[in-house]
XYZ file of C-alpha atoms in Angstrom:
757
model
C 233.352 169.028 -1.542
C 235.757 166.075 -1.863
C 233.377 164.155 -4.107
C 232.979 167.166 -6.398
C 236.732 167.577 -6.485
C 237.168 163.903 -7.351
C 234.560 164.028 -10.129
C 236.206 167.047 -11.705
C 239.622 165.419 -11.455
C 238.319 162.377 -13.297
C 236.672 164.668 -15.838
C 239.924 166.462 -16.561
C 241.720 163.182 -17.117
C 238.930 162.018 -19.413
C 239.463 165.084 -21.606
C 242.989 163.899 -22.263
C 241.830 160.313 -22.739
C 239.149 161.341 -25.227
C 241.687 163.452 -27.068
C 243.837 160.389 -27.396
C 240.974 158.196 -28.546
C 239.275 160.347 -31.176
C 241.304 159.306 -34.218
C 242.744 156.061 -32.858
C 242.530 154.162 -36.111
C 244.776 156.588 -37.930
C 247.178 156.642 -35.014
C 247.342 152.877 -34.773
C 248.126 152.616 -38.478
C 250.976 155.117 -38.172
C 252.276 153.416 -35.025
C 252.374 150.049 -36.836
C 254.318 151.675 -39.653
C 256.822 152.997 -37.135
C 257.228 149.532 -35.606
C 257.879 148.111 -39.059
C 261.234 149.843 -39.155
C 260.850 153.614 -39.166
C 262.668 155.134 -36.197
C 260.718 157.690 -34.232
C 261.665 161.220 -35.184
C 260.724 163.854 -32.656
C 260.198 166.675 -35.156
C 257.655 168.246 -32.817
C 259.991 168.582 -29.825
C 259.652 171.989 -28.163
C 262.758 173.519 -26.633
C 262.179 175.464 -23.411
C 264.441 177.495 -21.138
C 262.343 177.199 -17.990
C 265.354 176.169 -15.929
C 267.830 178.597 -17.551
C 269.059 175.800 -19.829
C 267.803 174.519 -23.154
C 265.751 171.324 -22.673
C 262.860 169.684 -24.440
C 259.456 170.297 -22.928
C 258.852 166.614 -22.270
C 262.141 166.061 -20.406
C 261.776 169.064 -18.079
C 260.520 167.978 -14.616
C 258.449 171.128 -14.197
C 254.771 171.869 -14.860
C 255.141 174.081 -17.910
C 253.150 175.092 -20.989
C 254.997 176.404 -24.058
C 253.259 178.600 -26.628
C 255.115 179.519 -29.799
C 254.724 182.365 -32.285
C 252.553 180.401 -34.721
C 250.048 179.545 -31.986
C 249.792 183.218 -30.986
C 249.433 184.358 -34.594
C 246.732 181.845 -35.444
C 244.749 182.914 -32.371
C 245.018 186.558 -33.557
C 246.230 187.388 -30.060
C 246.448 191.103 -29.270
C 248.406 190.679 -26.035
C 249.238 187.938 -23.560
C 245.837 188.452 -21.910
C 244.307 186.390 -24.737
C 246.028 183.353 -23.226
C 243.683 183.250 -20.222
C 242.460 179.688 -19.843
C 244.869 178.339 -22.477
C 247.378 177.047 -19.926
C 246.186 175.127 -16.855
C 245.394 177.395 -13.918
C 246.326 180.618 -15.756
C 244.239 183.799 -15.548
C 245.347 187.135 -17.039
C 242.997 190.100 -16.727
C 243.640 193.761 -17.418
C 243.893 196.179 -14.497
C 242.737 199.503 -15.953
C 244.030 201.567 -13.036
C 247.484 201.360 -14.604
C 249.014 201.241 -18.077
C 249.691 197.778 -19.510
C 248.772 196.552 -16.033
C 247.753 192.949 -15.509
C 246.236 190.854 -12.751
C 248.010 187.529 -13.201
C 247.031 184.389 -11.359
C 248.577 180.929 -11.532
C 247.248 178.151 -9.304
C 245.135 180.643 -7.362
C 248.026 182.915 -6.348
C 247.730 186.536 -7.438
C 248.379 190.165 -6.569
C 245.566 192.449 -7.766
C 246.968 195.923 -7.109
C 249.013 198.477 -9.035
C 250.913 200.005 -6.122
C 254.619 199.783 -6.790
C 255.743 199.251 -3.207
C 254.770 195.586 -3.517
C 255.833 193.014 -6.041
C 253.545 190.717 -8.059
C 253.072 187.072 -7.129
C 253.499 185.972 -10.766
C 256.651 187.169 -12.484
C 256.714 188.337 -16.093
C 260.220 187.953 -17.497
C 260.996 189.496 -20.899
C 264.305 188.487 -22.480
C 265.633 187.580 -19.048
C 264.561 190.802 -17.276
C 261.853 190.710 -14.614
C 259.201 193.454 -14.761
C 259.089 194.590 -11.143
C 255.458 195.805 -10.999
C 252.044 194.880 -12.407
C 252.331 197.935 -14.665
C 253.923 196.882 -17.955
C 253.197 193.166 -17.591
C 250.471 193.041 -20.271
C 252.881 192.548 -23.164
C 252.069 192.736 -26.883
C 251.916 189.308 -28.532
C 253.264 190.169 -32.012
C 257.042 189.743 -31.800
C 257.139 186.804 -29.373
C 259.239 183.802 -30.383
C 258.056 181.641 -27.500
C 256.133 182.091 -24.279
C 256.480 179.670 -21.387
C 254.060 179.447 -18.466
C 255.783 177.918 -15.428
C 253.365 176.880 -12.701
C 254.232 176.852 -9.030
C 256.970 178.725 -7.106
C 259.982 179.558 -9.287
C 262.059 181.455 -6.758
C 265.282 179.474 -7.213
C 265.973 180.756 -10.723
C 263.570 183.678 -11.148
C 263.537 185.476 -7.806
C 261.286 186.505 -4.948
C 258.179 187.711 -6.800
C 257.304 184.339 -8.323
C 255.425 182.419 -5.616
C 252.645 181.671 -8.118
C 254.806 181.074 -11.165
C 256.441 182.789 -14.113
C 255.468 183.866 -17.612
C 258.786 183.698 -19.450
C 258.705 185.643 -22.729
C 261.395 185.384 -25.365
C 261.111 187.880 -28.196
C 262.636 187.130 -31.588
C 266.357 187.781 -31.872
C 267.873 189.750 -34.744
C 268.323 187.229 -37.551
C 271.364 189.058 -39.004
C 269.697 188.607 -42.398
C 267.609 191.047 -44.390
C 263.907 190.475 -43.937
C 260.670 191.865 -42.561
C 257.254 190.984 -41.171
C 254.535 193.603 -41.606
C 250.851 193.357 -40.854
C 247.748 195.450 -40.302
C 244.430 194.539 -38.683
C 241.013 196.090 -38.416
C 238.139 194.969 -36.245
C 235.063 195.857 -34.275
C 234.976 198.993 -32.092
C 237.057 200.763 -34.770
C 240.014 198.747 -33.546
C 243.050 198.793 -35.776
C 246.744 198.151 -35.564
C 249.829 198.231 -37.716
C 252.924 196.259 -36.778
C 256.296 195.838 -38.428
C 259.547 194.047 -37.628
C 262.507 194.642 -39.959
C 265.803 192.745 -39.818
C 269.072 193.765 -41.507
C 272.524 192.254 -41.227
C 275.574 190.763 -42.871
C 274.284 187.223 -42.516
C 276.687 185.941 -39.898
C 278.178 188.332 -37.324
C 276.240 191.590 -37.193
C 272.558 192.401 -37.403
C 269.842 194.722 -36.204
C 266.121 194.389 -35.668
C 263.785 197.390 -35.755
C 260.128 197.303 -34.803
C 257.096 199.503 -34.502
C 253.667 198.488 -33.176
C 250.601 200.726 -33.131
C 247.334 199.660 -31.477
C 244.188 201.778 -31.299
C 240.516 201.298 -30.407
C 237.442 203.384 -29.616
C 236.519 200.985 -26.803
C 233.480 198.771 -26.268
C 231.760 200.779 -23.513
C 228.987 203.303 -24.201
C 229.180 206.412 -22.000
C 225.756 208.035 -21.735
C 227.177 211.080 -19.915
C 229.670 212.059 -22.631
C 227.577 210.429 -25.397
C 230.732 208.830 -26.792
C 232.305 205.390 -26.850
C 234.394 204.795 -23.780
C 237.419 202.665 -23.005
C 239.448 204.022 -25.918
C 243.185 203.467 -26.071
C 246.115 204.244 -28.314
C 249.587 202.816 -27.841
C 252.891 202.728 -29.683
C 255.794 200.431 -28.979
C 259.003 200.885 -30.934
C 262.636 200.004 -30.610
C 265.759 198.394 -31.988
C 267.940 195.429 -31.089
C 271.569 195.211 -32.193
C 273.220 191.780 -32.252
C 276.953 191.085 -32.469
C 278.376 187.571 -32.836
C 282.014 187.591 -33.961
C 283.112 185.088 -36.588
C 284.559 181.865 -35.160
C 283.607 182.899 -31.633
C 281.207 181.658 -28.988
C 280.420 185.209 -27.854
C 276.972 186.646 -28.599
C 275.590 190.018 -27.458
C 272.213 191.697 -27.992
C 271.524 195.299 -26.978
C 267.824 196.232 -27.019
C 266.476 199.784 -26.739
C 262.729 200.367 -26.720
C 259.923 202.653 -25.642
C 256.200 202.314 -25.034
C 253.887 205.321 -25.238
C 250.260 204.733 -24.302
C 247.209 206.921 -23.841
C 243.932 205.397 -22.732
C 240.603 205.978 -21.034
C 240.630 204.267 -17.600
C 236.881 203.676 -17.564
C 235.041 201.752 -14.840
C 231.469 200.485 -14.626
C 229.351 201.495 -11.638
C 228.062 198.476 -9.657
C 227.224 200.344 -6.406
C 223.986 199.390 -4.664
C 221.634 201.031 -2.170
C 223.587 199.730 0.825
C 226.507 201.997 -0.122
C 226.817 205.707 0.631
C 227.472 206.961 -2.894
C 224.120 205.724 -4.184
C 222.392 208.372 -2.027
C 223.948 211.037 -4.274
C 223.708 209.338 -7.664
C 220.750 209.196 -10.091
C 218.608 206.140 -9.418
C 219.249 204.565 -12.823
C 222.992 204.513 -12.148
C 222.765 202.328 -9.001
C 221.697 198.743 -8.369
C 222.782 197.606 -11.817
C 223.716 194.039 -12.716
C 227.305 192.949 -13.221
C 226.811 191.367 -16.638
C 225.089 193.260 -19.471
C 224.820 196.578 -17.567
C 228.591 196.822 -17.353
C 228.865 198.088 -20.904
C 226.862 201.269 -20.234
C 228.866 203.767 -18.204
C 228.247 207.210 -16.718
C 231.658 208.474 -15.629
C 233.335 211.767 -16.398
C 236.091 211.962 -18.977
C 239.501 210.792 -17.778
C 242.795 209.920 -19.389
C 246.044 208.108 -18.713
C 249.410 208.963 -20.262
C 252.219 206.441 -19.944
C 255.802 206.289 -21.180
C 258.148 203.383 -20.525
C 261.617 203.488 -22.103
C 263.738 200.422 -21.419
C 267.103 198.906 -22.268
C 268.420 195.340 -22.064
C 271.919 194.030 -22.694
C 272.311 190.259 -22.868
C 275.752 188.713 -23.353
C 276.546 185.021 -23.654
C 280.000 183.470 -23.877
C 280.803 179.772 -23.986
C 284.235 179.133 -22.487
C 285.346 175.556 -22.308
C 281.881 174.071 -21.891
C 280.729 176.679 -19.385
C 278.184 179.160 -20.695
C 278.496 182.551 -19.038
C 275.518 184.887 -19.217
C 275.130 188.519 -18.228
C 271.748 190.264 -18.407
C 271.520 193.961 -17.598
C 268.116 195.628 -17.497
C 266.906 199.207 -17.081
C 263.308 200.346 -17.149
C 261.760 203.738 -16.390
C 258.061 204.548 -16.369
C 256.276 207.851 -16.127
C 252.521 207.896 -15.578
C 249.958 210.651 -15.378
C 246.425 209.394 -14.873
C 243.073 210.857 -13.947
C 240.214 208.518 -13.126
C 236.574 208.760 -12.097
C 236.528 205.849 -9.666
C 232.863 206.090 -8.646
C 231.811 205.530 -12.263
C 228.754 207.797 -11.974
C 227.737 211.128 -13.473
C 227.944 212.706 -9.999
C 231.338 214.097 -8.985
C 232.054 211.979 -5.909
C 235.539 210.448 -6.152
C 237.900 211.630 -8.875
C 241.682 211.260 -8.607
C 244.821 212.565 -10.247
C 247.785 210.159 -9.894
C 251.316 211.043 -11.036
C 254.042 208.423 -10.756
C 257.624 207.754 -11.713
C 259.285 204.373 -11.364
C 262.798 203.207 -12.242
C 264.290 199.738 -11.957
C 267.812 198.481 -12.665
C 268.778 194.809 -12.571
C 271.902 192.778 -13.175
C 272.157 189.009 -13.367
C 275.346 186.980 -13.820
C 275.188 183.230 -14.183
C 277.149 180.251 -15.360
C 275.810 176.967 -16.695
C 277.559 173.763 -17.620
C 278.461 170.225 -16.600
C 280.652 169.436 -13.620
C 280.947 165.854 -14.854
C 278.914 163.461 -16.968
C 275.421 163.276 -15.491
C 275.764 166.404 -13.346
C 274.822 169.826 -14.736
C 274.334 173.129 -12.986
C 273.253 176.754 -13.179
C 274.673 179.170 -10.586
C 274.451 182.927 -10.402
C 274.220 186.278 -8.674
C 271.429 188.835 -8.971
C 271.035 192.505 -8.070
C 267.919 194.667 -8.344
C 267.075 198.190 -7.263
C 264.001 200.319 -7.822
C 262.585 203.596 -6.634
C 259.297 205.318 -7.213
C 257.325 208.339 -6.198
C 253.608 208.952 -6.295
C 251.584 212.114 -5.865
C 247.831 211.693 -5.613
C 245.240 214.464 -5.524
C 241.680 213.410 -4.714
C 238.448 215.280 -5.352
C 236.109 213.668 -2.833
C 232.476 214.828 -2.780
C 233.637 217.752 -4.908
C 230.446 218.173 -6.962
C 232.693 220.284 -9.202
C 233.815 218.265 -12.230
C 235.574 221.248 -13.861
C 237.888 221.835 -10.874
C 241.236 220.023 -11.303
C 241.821 217.548 -8.448
C 245.134 219.179 -7.510
C 243.365 222.541 -7.168
C 240.531 221.049 -5.122
C 242.819 218.951 -2.895
C 245.120 221.147 -0.830
C 246.433 218.174 1.134
C 247.683 215.881 -1.645
C 249.343 212.619 -0.656
C 252.945 211.837 -1.614
C 254.629 208.444 -1.366
C 258.285 207.621 -1.961
C 259.566 204.078 -1.961
C 262.852 202.329 -2.596
C 263.857 198.693 -2.909
C 267.306 197.156 -3.083
C 267.690 193.401 -3.481
C 270.492 190.939 -4.039
C 270.583 187.184 -4.272
C 272.753 184.145 -4.933
C 271.302 180.983 -6.449
C 272.143 177.546 -7.709
C 270.203 174.813 -9.505
C 271.627 171.318 -10.038
C 270.716 168.055 -11.816
C 272.437 164.822 -10.878
C 271.818 161.489 -12.581
C 272.413 159.373 -9.505
C 271.435 156.047 -11.077
C 270.234 154.577 -14.325
C 266.937 156.312 -15.239
C 266.932 158.309 -11.987
C 267.858 161.940 -11.519
C 267.596 164.336 -8.602
C 267.218 168.093 -8.964
C 268.052 170.401 -6.132
C 268.978 173.994 -5.483
C 268.116 177.131 -3.649
C 268.253 180.894 -3.565
C 269.276 183.247 -0.782
C 267.591 186.629 -1.143
C 267.900 189.859 0.792
C 265.577 192.833 0.294
C 265.924 196.300 1.789
C 262.633 198.213 1.667
C 261.869 201.776 2.644
C 258.819 203.970 2.249
C 257.912 207.544 3.203
C 254.318 208.780 3.287
C 253.364 212.453 3.615
C 250.635 214.992 2.869
C 251.057 218.472 1.411
C 249.501 220.359 4.342
C 249.754 217.870 7.184
C 253.392 217.081 6.414
C 255.231 213.847 7.083
C 252.969 211.086 8.311
C 255.515 208.376 8.790
C 258.267 206.327 7.241
C 259.785 202.920 7.602
C 262.901 201.019 6.638
C 263.442 197.290 7.061
C 265.477 194.437 5.620
C 264.162 190.943 4.875
C 266.183 187.805 4.129
C 265.129 184.315 3.127
C 266.605 181.086 1.811
C 264.226 179.233 -0.499
C 265.254 175.653 -1.317
C 263.823 173.136 -3.725
C 264.361 169.446 -4.346
C 262.951 167.035 -6.876
C 263.394 163.586 -8.346
C 262.466 162.189 -11.739
C 262.364 158.673 -13.111
C 262.427 157.809 -16.820
C 261.648 154.134 -17.426
C 262.052 154.754 -21.167
C 262.463 157.602 -23.651
C 258.718 158.210 -23.861
C 257.694 158.715 -20.266
C 258.833 160.514 -17.157
C 257.538 160.637 -13.597
C 258.623 163.343 -11.193
C 258.026 164.758 -7.749
C 259.218 167.989 -6.153
C 259.021 170.324 -3.204
C 259.822 174.009 -3.526
C 259.410 177.104 -1.413
C 258.416 180.502 -2.774
C 259.050 183.801 -1.005
C 257.535 187.261 -1.444
C 259.256 190.047 0.450
C 257.716 192.169 3.169
C 257.396 195.944 2.979
C 255.308 198.952 3.976
C 251.742 200.060 3.243
C 251.659 202.773 0.539
C 248.145 203.912 1.543
C 248.909 204.169 5.269
C 247.940 207.560 6.693
C 249.159 207.549 10.308
C 252.667 207.417 11.746
C 251.991 204.072 13.391
C 250.663 202.322 10.278
C 253.150 203.952 7.875
C 256.128 202.848 9.965
C 254.938 199.301 10.684
C 256.177 196.751 8.132
C 254.277 193.736 6.944
C 256.337 190.545 6.883
C 257.217 188.194 3.999
C 254.775 185.548 2.836
C 255.796 182.069 1.714
C 254.359 179.163 -0.257
C 255.463 175.551 0.113
C 254.465 173.608 -2.976
C 254.431 169.797 -3.195
C 253.995 168.443 -6.711
C 253.942 165.106 -8.501
C 253.577 164.707 -12.229
C 254.043 162.575 -15.304
C 254.804 163.287 -18.947
C 254.088 160.848 -21.752
C 254.921 160.578 -25.453
C 252.785 157.957 -27.151
C 251.951 156.563 -30.561
C 255.275 157.351 -32.170
C 255.268 160.692 -30.339
C 252.142 161.937 -32.033
C 250.481 162.241 -28.635
C 251.892 164.167 -25.705
C 250.028 163.975 -22.418
C 251.133 165.656 -19.192
C 249.474 165.587 -15.788
C 250.424 167.148 -12.453
C 248.953 167.236 -8.977
C 249.948 169.775 -6.356
C 249.316 170.999 -2.823
C 250.362 174.556 -1.910
C 250.682 175.687 1.694
C 250.349 179.494 1.698
C 251.584 181.148 4.915
C 251.590 184.688 6.366
C 249.438 186.052 3.553
C 249.729 189.764 2.783
C 246.221 191.259 2.629
C 244.810 194.794 2.473
C 242.251 196.153 4.958
C 240.590 199.590 5.043
C 240.357 201.093 8.553
C 239.819 204.607 9.991
C 242.715 207.027 10.355
C 244.705 209.880 8.868
C 243.822 213.132 7.106
C 241.494 211.431 4.622
C 239.461 209.683 7.339
C 240.371 206.155 6.267
C 243.451 204.271 5.155
C 244.335 200.950 3.578
C 247.016 198.942 5.318
C 248.710 195.687 4.407
C 249.160 193.093 7.124
C 249.946 189.404 7.477
C 247.030 187.105 8.160
C 246.593 183.329 8.415
C 247.156 181.159 5.419
C 245.536 179.040 2.767
C 245.705 175.532 1.364
C 245.375 175.099 -2.386
C 245.293 171.695 -4.004
C 244.708 170.798 -7.594
C 245.158 168.558 -10.605
C 246.223 169.821 -14.023
C 246.611 168.279 -17.436
C 247.504 169.308 -20.930
C 247.702 167.263 -24.084
C 248.681 167.633 -27.726
C 247.617 165.192 -30.423
C 248.642 165.136 -34.097
C 246.424 162.358 -35.512
C 247.070 163.112 -39.181
C 249.081 165.443 -41.317
C 247.955 169.021 -40.868
C 245.735 168.461 -37.807
C 246.726 169.365 -34.256
C 244.436 169.044 -31.250
C 245.285 170.491 -27.844
C 243.497 170.433 -24.519
C 244.137 171.633 -20.986
C 242.295 171.477 -17.679
C 242.786 172.641 -14.105
C 240.765 171.682 -11.042
C 241.480 173.531 -7.807
C 240.122 173.239 -4.298
C 241.242 176.043 -1.990
C 240.365 177.476 1.393
C 241.721 179.995 3.900
C 243.001 179.145 7.371
C 242.667 181.514 10.307
C 242.216 184.581 8.091
C 241.471 187.095 10.861
C 242.175 190.831 10.589
C 240.780 193.998 12.164
C 237.950 195.871 10.438
C 235.157 198.297 11.338
C 231.871 197.147 12.881
C 229.451 199.679 14.415
C 232.199 202.297 14.465
C 234.787 200.152 16.277
C 237.633 197.994 15.009
C 237.041 194.335 15.862
C 238.491 191.072 14.506
C 236.866 189.935 11.245
C 237.188 186.254 10.319
C 237.369 185.878 6.503
C 238.116 182.156 6.561
C 234.822 181.395 4.750
C 235.731 183.623 1.792
C 237.000 182.297 -1.508
C 240.534 182.948 -2.677
C 240.501 185.521 -5.458
C 241.203 184.672 -9.114
C 240.965 180.976 -8.255
C 238.249 179.279 -10.343
C 237.484 175.737 -9.288
C 237.663 174.521 -12.873
C 239.103 175.955 -16.053
C 239.987 174.263 -19.277
C 240.354 174.582 -23.009
C 240.153 172.484 -26.141
C 241.495 173.645 -29.499
C 241.754 172.327 -33.033
C 244.098 173.597 -35.728
C 243.958 172.257 -39.275
C 246.299 173.172 -42.116
C 245.031 172.356 -45.602
C 247.325 172.562 -48.604
C 245.879 174.474 -51.546
C 246.865 175.465 -55.045
C 247.841 178.941 -53.849
C 249.496 177.900 -50.550
C 247.619 176.777 -47.451
C 244.650 177.545 -45.235
C 244.998 177.281 -41.460
C 241.729 177.014 -39.521
C 241.644 177.220 -35.734
C 238.732 176.783 -33.345
C 239.071 176.955 -29.579
C 236.822 176.892 -26.543
C 237.998 178.138 -23.133
C 235.848 177.478 -20.077
C 236.412 179.357 -16.807
C 234.287 178.766 -13.728
C 233.132 181.823 -11.736
C 235.861 183.389 -9.607
C 236.003 186.236 -7.090
C 238.255 189.237 -7.722
C 238.417 190.778 -4.240
C 238.435 189.769 -0.580
C 235.252 191.569 0.427
C 232.314 191.540 2.814
C 229.307 189.384 2.057
C 226.932 188.626 4.913
C 228.206 189.295 8.443
C 227.535 187.324 11.608
C 228.632 189.065 14.841
C 229.904 186.919 17.713
C 228.714 188.366 21.035
C 229.973 188.262 24.589
C 227.093 189.788 26.470
C 226.433 193.050 24.630
C 229.966 193.294 23.223
C 230.877 192.175 19.711
C 234.082 190.158 20.085
C 234.408 188.951 16.500
C 232.582 189.131 13.183
C 232.259 186.106 10.891
C 232.335 187.065 7.205
C 230.093 184.723 5.239
C 231.943 184.914 1.933
C 232.782 187.615 -0.578
C 230.295 190.136 -1.898
C 228.424 188.499 -4.801
C 229.167 191.479 -7.051
C 232.877 190.659 -7.185
C 232.154 187.212 -8.646
C 232.275 186.676 -12.393
C 229.766 184.721 -14.412
C 230.784 181.443 -16.043
C 232.906 182.163 -19.097
C 232.671 180.002 -22.200
C 234.903 181.783 -24.662
C 234.672 180.548 -28.245
C 237.432 181.781 -30.556
C 238.067 181.013 -34.220
C 240.280 182.145 -37.055
C 241.058 181.256 -40.661
C 244.381 182.199 -42.230
C 245.017 182.103 -45.976
C 248.741 181.807 -46.771
C 249.980 182.559 -50.291
C 252.880 183.962 -52.266
C 252.907 187.570 -53.427
C 255.814 188.622 -55.650
C 258.110 186.151 -53.934
C 257.072 187.069 -50.386
C 254.977 185.037 -47.954
C 251.639 186.807 -47.505
C 248.594 185.986 -45.432
C 245.043 187.123 -44.850
C 243.386 186.194 -41.561
C 239.799 186.581 -40.415
C 239.164 186.045 -36.726
C 236.588 186.202 -33.996
C 236.954 186.201 -30.212
C 234.292 185.447 -27.616
C 231.899 184.475 -30.393
C 229.277 183.323 -27.875
C 229.271 186.908 -26.519
C 229.773 186.075 -22.842
C 229.375 189.248 -20.768
C 230.708 189.558 -17.254
C 233.284 191.305 -15.114
C 236.988 190.568 -15.279
C 237.631 192.482 -12.044
C 235.330 194.105 -9.484
C 235.925 195.972 -6.234
C 233.886 197.201 -3.307
C 235.267 200.124 -1.314
C 234.553 200.237 2.432
C 230.768 200.554 2.134
C 231.117 203.684 -0.031
C 230.843 202.477 -3.623
C 231.754 199.621 -5.990
C 233.150 199.480 -9.518
C 234.132 196.904 -12.130
C 235.846 196.220 -15.449
C 234.105 194.281 -18.217
C 235.125 191.335 -20.355
C 235.597 192.171 -24.030
C 232.314 191.200 -25.749
C 232.064 189.453 -29.119
C 234.614 190.923 -31.499
C 235.837 190.082 -34.968
C 238.192 191.451 -37.560
C 240.683 190.782 -40.338
C 244.451 190.924 -40.724
C 246.648 191.352 -43.804
C 250.333 190.538 -43.475
C 253.498 189.859 -45.435
C 256.848 188.244 -44.546
C 260.018 188.284 -46.613
């Protein structure tokens, strides 16, 4: 294992070295010209706000990848999910059991569930507001000014649900000038979208931005039961942002009002096999299918999801005497009504009706400035509250597809949950000596959680209420021997709050809280600018110590016969090496590369499960961590050629992702006996069906930029997954009953026409 890890580490570093060496002659010539008297000009510097201050990417002692609007446009990105594999250690897959729901993983840390009683492990922050659940995290990519992927725990500045990292999204601000960007696209699967952003204003102090996005597709699945395409979706996102910046003032305020309305088909592919109960009731051709090409043929009954998510954000900034004061107020409300055929077969075995409401309100106040020369700070206070309710009706072994689930199920489950959190934080930089700086800070968080679980006929099952508090410090040091290189090291602790199990079905399990989990991350890294800053090369190594993991287990109990509870189990060690590089060897050409190598394993992962009708300890320590590929990487080329009519931008990119597991599940079992009694069961890895195939995703686009009656216009042709890799993105087995999966988008292509003025 260690030798493999070492070889892959060397391989990742060689990618960066090869990137540097490809056009060395041209680079050397330009470097000699710079030495002859031309001062280096860092025209390619990227400004990031990863630490709640504006800094250049290369001077920020954090493992971070910045992706700007042009990069997203040239990739023809539909949503942030198209960034999977583009940043080291980043996976983003769609969770079709919820609207705009994402399974996000950074450095092998993820939360693959849509229940709103628990927070994600990777935070998605939009214009300073954290999205408190997986639902809503899969953001549209059209109106993004810059997207930053921060790797490792970010609890000091971004809060408790960021033990894996943060995706920090900044949308474009109102320009306060008249202008617009409008585009339409059409592609395979009858996929089309129209998107528009319009700015108006007086040019200096007052402006407004209006936008409307429409996305629609027939879906890439073929349903042989309904004889129609499956996986269709239709969504609209619209809103307005009003900006006020008084003349001769340092005050700036932006009020954003928006809404998302989405309807989609929550289709799943059936991957059950003969060892599972449901296959005894399903047609033979619908069981024992593979989890690659067979995924795209489905058999499920019609289902639909309706989702509405109005939101409001008010951001105010005021610079008073060198101290920048910031207030960010966020409100978000979601309403979901979803039916879903979870067994994925033509037989009516498990069909649900889920109705949910969720509301979150947040307020952050912070100040940033310099206490004295060489010492800067960010300090603040944070408040967050959310509440949700869920009603679920289940038609289990109904064999009656025309009967509504809430008519069939006379004992529907209801869940109510509430969270209230507050925190105080500080982050400080101190230049303690020439070329040396220390960074330190921490966050104190308190979370009050409560949950009530009941059934329509049985009545109240149980409830729980508990508070959790944690201080999460961090400390780092960086050394800059010159303006073109930096070395840094850090230790930080991430914290994810405890809570209660939303699928508990007995008084004992519903009222028993699970405790917080923590991650201690140790990281060293280096950032280099070379060859007159035409080459940027960054590398980081890390070890994460994951403790008191929160994991789900299905056990007997309650009115439905079984229940899923969340409990704390053992831990895990994750270690890895990451790199990313950008090279501009000649005018118009940009090459980028990234790579991540991870080695991870569980420690003492023991939890109760069912064996021969009794609950005994199961040891999952041999299982893989989920959404944690051992190697992932990308290499991309972008070339801009000047033409008589404007320019042509050509992009080609390859993303490689090793196989990864998407669920902690049961592969082979080895019972440990004491006489005739089973004292423990050794789980010999995850079920093979929850493992993806190797993904080599080839993407390409060509954009023709030209003038049209004074406006900037463009035509883009694009293709994604051109090698037509077919595999799962997520797969689940359910307690020996059945299994289901979601499929990777197959080869797709299309064209876009747009105009900006």
